[in-house]
Coordinates of N, CA and C in Angstrom, one line a residue:
X148 N 51.0 -60.3 -136.1 CA 51.5 -60.7 -137.4 C 50.3 -61.1 -138.3
X149 N 50.5 -60.9 -139.6 CA 49.4 -61.3 -140.5 C 49.8 -62.6 -141.2
X150 N 48.8 -63.3 -141.6 CA 49.0 -64.6 -142.3 C 49.3 -64.2 -143.8
X151 N 49.5 -65.2 -144.6 CA 49.8 -65.0 -146.0 C 48.6 -64.4 -146.7
X152 N 47.4 -64.5 -146.2 CA 46.2 -63.9 -146.8 C 46.0 -62.5 -146.4
X153 N 46.8 -61.9 -145.5 CA 46.7 -60.5 -145.1 C 45.7 -60.3 -143.9
X154 N 45.2 -61.4 -143.3 CA 44.3 -61.3 -142.1 C 45.2 -61.3 -140.9
X155 N 44.8 -60.5 -139.9 CA 45.6 -60.4 -138.7 C 45.5 -61.7 -137.9
X156 N 46.5 -61.9 -137.1 CA 46.5 -63.0 -136.2 C 46.7 -62.5 -134.8
X157 N 46.3 -63.1 -133.8 CA 46.4 -62.7 -132.4 C 45.8 -61.4 -132.1
X158 N 44.8 -60.9 -132.8 CA 44.1 -59.7 -132.5 C 44.8 -58.4 -133.0
X159 N 45.8 -58.5 -133.9 CA 46.5 -57.3 -134.4 C 45.7 -56.6 -135.5
X160 N 45.9 -55.3 -135.7 CA 45.1 -54.5 -136.7 C 45.9 -54.5 -138.0
X161 N 45.2 -54.3 -139.0 CA 45.8 -54.1 -140.3 C 46.1 -52.7 -140.6
X162 N 46.9 -52.4 -141.6 CA 47.3 -51.0 -141.9 C 46.1 -50.1 -142.2
X163 N 45.1 -50.6 -143.0 CA 43.9 -49.7 -143.2 C 43.2 -49.4 -141.8
X164 N 43.1 -50.3 -140.9 CA 42.5 -50.1 -139.6 C 43.3 -49.1 -138.8
X165 N 44.6 -49.1 -138.9 CA 45.5 -48.2 -138.2 C 45.3 -46.8 -138.8
X166 N 45.2 -46.7 -140.1 CA 45.1 -45.4 -140.8 C 43.7 -44.8 -140.4
X167 N 42.7 -45.6 -140.3 CA 41.4 -45.1 -139.9 C 41.4 -44.6 -138.5
X168 N 42.1 -45.3 -137.6 CA 42.2 -44.9 -136.2 C 43.0 -43.6 -136.1
X169 N 44.0 -43.4 -136.9 CA 44.8 -42.2 -136.9 C 44.0 -41.0 -137.4
X170 N 43.2 -41.2 -138.5 CA 42.3 -40.2 -139.0 C 41.3 -39.8 -137.9
X171 N 40.8 -40.8 -137.2 CA 39.8 -40.5 -136.2 C 40.4 -39.7 -135.0
X172 N 41.7 -40.1 -134.7 CA 42.4 -39.4 -133.6 C 42.6 -37.9 -134.0
X173 N 43.0 -37.7 -135.3 CA 43.3 -36.4 -135.8 C 42.0 -35.5 -135.7
X174 N 40.9 -36.1 -136.1 CA 39.6 -35.4 -136.0 C 39.2 -35.1 -134.6
X175 N 39.4 -36.1 -133.7 CA 39.1 -35.8 -132.3 C 40.0 -34.7 -131.7
X176 N 41.3 -34.7 -132.1 CA 42.2 -33.7 -131.6 C 41.8 -32.3 -132.1
X177 N 41.4 -32.2 -133.4 CA 40.9 -30.9 -133.9 C 39.7 -30.5 -133.2
X178 N 38.7 -31.4 -133.0 CA 37.5 -31.0 -132.3 C 37.8 -30.5 -130.9
X179 N 38.7 -31.2 -130.2 CA 39.1 -30.8 -128.8 C 39.8 -29.5 -128.8
X180 N 40.7 -29.2 -129.8 CA 41.3 -27.9 -129.9 C 40.3 -26.8 -130.1
X181 N 39.3 -27.0 -131.0 CA 38.3 -26.0 -131.2 C 37.5 -25.8 -129.9
X182 N 37.2 -26.8 -129.2 CA 36.4 -26.7 -128.0 C 37.2 -25.9 -126.9
X183 N 38.5 -26.2 -126.8 CA 39.4 -25.5 -125.9 C 39.5 -24.0 -126.2
X184 N 39.6 -23.7 -127.5 CA 39.6 -22.3 -127.9 C 38.3 -21.6 -127.6
X185 N 37.2 -22.3 -127.8 CA 35.9 -21.6 -127.5 C 35.8 -21.4 -126.0
X186 N 36.3 -22.4 -125.2 CA 36.2 -22.3 -123.7 C 37.1 -21.2 -123.3
X187 N 38.3 -21.1 -123.9 CA 39.2 -20.0 -123.5 C 38.6 -18.6 -123.8
X188 N 38.0 -18.5 -125.0 CA 37.4 -17.2 -125.3 C 36.2 -16.9 -124.3
X189 N 35.5 -17.9 -124.0 CA 34.4 -17.7 -123.0 C 34.9 -17.3 -121.7
X190 N 36.0 -17.9 -121.2 CA 36.6 -17.6 -119.9 C 37.1 -16.2 -120.0
X191 N 37.8 -15.8 -121.0 CA 38.3 -14.4 -121.2 C 37.2 -13.4 -121.1
X192 N 36.1 -13.7 -121.8 CA 35.0 -12.7 -121.9 C 34.4 -12.6 -120.5
X193 N 34.2 -13.7 -119.8 CA 33.7 -13.7 -118.4 C 34.6 -12.9 -117.5
X194 N 35.9 -13.1 -117.6 CA 36.8 -12.4 -116.7 C 36.8 -10.9 -117.0
X195 N 36.7 -10.6 -118.3 CA 36.7 -9.2 -118.7 C 35.4 -8.5 -118.2
X196 N 34.3 -9.2 -118.3 CA 33.0 -8.6 -117.8 C 33.1 -8.5 -116.3
X197 N 33.6 -9.4 -115.6 CA 33.7 -9.4 -114.1 C 34.6 -8.2 -113.7
X198 N 35.7 -8.0 -114.4 CA 36.6 -6.9 -114.1 C 36.0 -5.6 -114.4
X199 N 35.2 -5.5 -115.5 CA 34.5 -4.2 -115.8 C 33.5 -3.9 -114.7
X200 N 32.7 -4.9 -114.3 CA 31.7 -4.7 -113.2 C 32.4 -4.3 -111.9
X201 N 33.5 -4.9 -111.6 CA 34.3 -4.6 -110.4 C 34.7 -3.1 -110.4
X202 N 35.2 -2.7 -111.6 CA 35.7 -1.4 -111.8 C 34.6 -0.4 -111.6
X203 N 33.4 -0.7 -112.2 CA 32.2 0.2 -112.1 C 31.8 0.3 -110.6
X204 N 31.8 -0.8 -109.9 CA 31.4 -0.8 -108.5 C 32.4 0.1 -107.7
X205 N 33.7 -0.1 -107.9 CA 34.7 0.7 -107.2 C 34.5 2.2 -107.5
X206 N 34.3 2.5 -108.8 CA 34.1 3.9 -109.2 C 32.8 4.5 -108.5
X207 N 31.8 3.7 -108.4 CA 30.5 4.2 -107.8 C 30.8 4.4 -106.3
X208 N 31.5 3.5 -105.7 CA 31.9 3.6 -104.2 C 32.8 4.8 -104.0
X209 N 33.7 5.0 -104.8 CA 34.6 6.2 -104.7 C 33.9 7.5 -104.9
X210 N 33.0 7.5 -105.9 CA 32.2 8.7 -106.1 C 31.3 9.0 -104.9
X211 N 30.7 8.0 -104.3 CA 29.9 8.2 -103.1 C 30.7 8.7 -101.9
X212 N 32.0 8.1 -101.8 CA 32.8 8.6 -100.7 C 33.3 10.0 -100.9
X213 N 33.6 10.4 -102.1 CA 34.0 11.8 -102.4 C 32.8 12.7 -102.1
X214 N 31.6 12.3 -102.5 CA 30.5 13.2 -102.3 C 30.2 13.3 -100.8
X215 N 30.4 12.2 -100.0 CA 30.2 12.3 -98.6 C 31.2 13.3 -97.9
X216 N 32.5 13.2 -98.4 CA 33.5 14.1 -97.9 C 33.2 15.6 -98.2
X217 N 32.7 15.8 -99.4 CA 32.3 17.2 -99.8 C 31.2 17.7 -98.9
X218 N 30.2 16.8 -98.7 CA 29.1 17.2 -97.8 C 29.6 17.5 -96.4
X219 N 30.5 16.7 -95.9 CA 31.0 16.9 -94.5 C 31.8 18.2 -94.5
X220 N 32.6 18.5 -95.6 CA 33.3 19.8 -95.6 C 32.4 21.0 -95.7
X221 N 31.3 20.8 -96.4 CA 30.3 21.9 -96.5 C 29.7 22.2 -95.1
X222 N 29.4 21.1 -94.4 CA 28.8 21.2 -93.0 C 29.8 21.9 -92.1
X223 N 31.0 21.5 -92.1 CA 32.0 22.1 -91.3 C 32.2 23.6 -91.6
X224 N 32.2 23.9 -92.9 CA 32.3 25.3 -93.3 C 31.2 26.1 -92.8
X225 N 30.0 25.5 -92.9 CA 28.8 26.3 -92.4 C 28.8 26.5 -90.9
X226 N 29.3 25.4 -90.2 CA 29.4 25.6 -88.7 C 30.4 26.6 -88.3
X227 N 31.6 26.6 -89.1 CA 32.6 27.6 -88.8 C 32.1 29.0 -89.1
X228 N 31.4 29.2 -90.2 CA 30.9 30.5 -90.6 C 29.9 31.0 -89.6
X229 N 29.0 30.1 -89.1 CA 28.0 30.4 -88.1 C 28.7 30.9 -86.8
X230 N 29.7 30.1 -86.4 CA 30.4 30.5 -85.2 C 31.1 31.8 -85.3
X231 N 31.7 32.1 -86.4 CA 32.4 33.4 -86.7 C 31.4 34.5 -86.6
X232 N 30.2 34.3 -87.2 CA 29.2 35.4 -87.2 C 28.7 35.6 -85.8
X233 N 28.5 34.5 -85.0 CA 27.9 34.7 -83.7 C 28.9 35.2 -82.7
X234 N 30.2 34.9 -82.8 CA 31.3 35.3 -81.9 C 32.5 35.8 -82.7
X235 N 32.4 37.0 -83.3 CA 33.5 37.5 -84.1 C 34.8 37.8 -83.2
X236 N 34.6 38.3 -82.1 CA 35.8 38.7 -81.2 C 36.5 37.4 -80.8
X237 N 35.8 36.4 -80.4 CA 36.4 35.2 -80.0 C 37.1 34.5 -81.1
X238 N 36.5 34.5 -82.3 CA 37.1 33.9 -83.5 C 38.4 34.7 -83.9
X239 N 38.4 36.0 -83.8 CA 39.6 36.8 -84.1 C 40.7 36.5 -83.1
X240 N 40.4 36.3 -81.8 CA 41.4 36.0 -80.8 C 42.0 34.6 -81.1
X241 N 41.1 33.7 -81.4 CA 41.6 32.3 -81.8 C 42.5 32.3 -83.0
X242 N 42.1 33.1 -84.0 CA 42.9 33.2 -85.2 C 44.3 33.8 -84.9
X243 N 44.3 34.8 -84.1 CA 45.6 35.5 -83.7 C 46.5 34.6 -82.9
X244 N 45.9 33.8 -82.0 CA 46.7 32.8 -81.2 C 47.3 31.7 -82.1
X245 N 46.5 31.2 -83.0 CA 47.0 30.2 -83.9 C 48.1 30.7 -84.8
X246 N 47.9 32.0 -85.3 CA 49.0 32.6 -86.1 C 50.2 32.8 -85.3
X247 N 50.1 33.2 -84.0 CA 51.3 33.4 -83.2 C 52.0 32.1 -83.0
X248 N 51.3 31.0 -82.7 CA 51.9 29.7 -82.6 C 52.6 29.2 -83.8
X249 N 52.0 29.4 -85.0 CA 52.6 29.1 -86.2 C 53.9 29.9 -86.5
X250 N 53.9 31.1 -86.1 CA 55.1 32.0 -86.3 C 56.2 31.5 -85.4
X251 N 55.9 31.1 -84.1 CA 56.9 30.6 -83.2 C 57.5 29.3 -83.7
X252 N 56.7 28.4 -84.3 CA 57.2 27.1 -84.8 C 58.0 27.3 -86.1
X253 N 57.7 28.4 -86.8 CA 58.4 28.6 -88.1 C 59.8 29.2 -87.8
X254 N 60.0 29.8 -86.7 CA 61.3 30.4 -86.4 C 62.3 29.3 -86.1
X255 N 61.9 28.2 -85.5 CA 62.8 27.2 -85.1 C 63.2 26.3 -86.2

């Protein structure tokens, strides 16, 4: 409570002191809101960069895997062609046998 002269008693604050405290609180809240917004933008940017880097790494790994598969397919094709050239009769007999088996399975 205040005395007749307007001075506080028992450590209470006056209206102008409370208004100043409220203004300071508003300013602190605004500063905190700006800081949180900046932190959020920074976090979003960092997450986006990390995701982009991860996507680039996955693309590079998949490209390398596809290239390795292509190289293996080329090697197998070369081995097959070499075998057919070296042993044409054996290759023809194997092809005929595989065709016969496929025909038997297709009938059922």
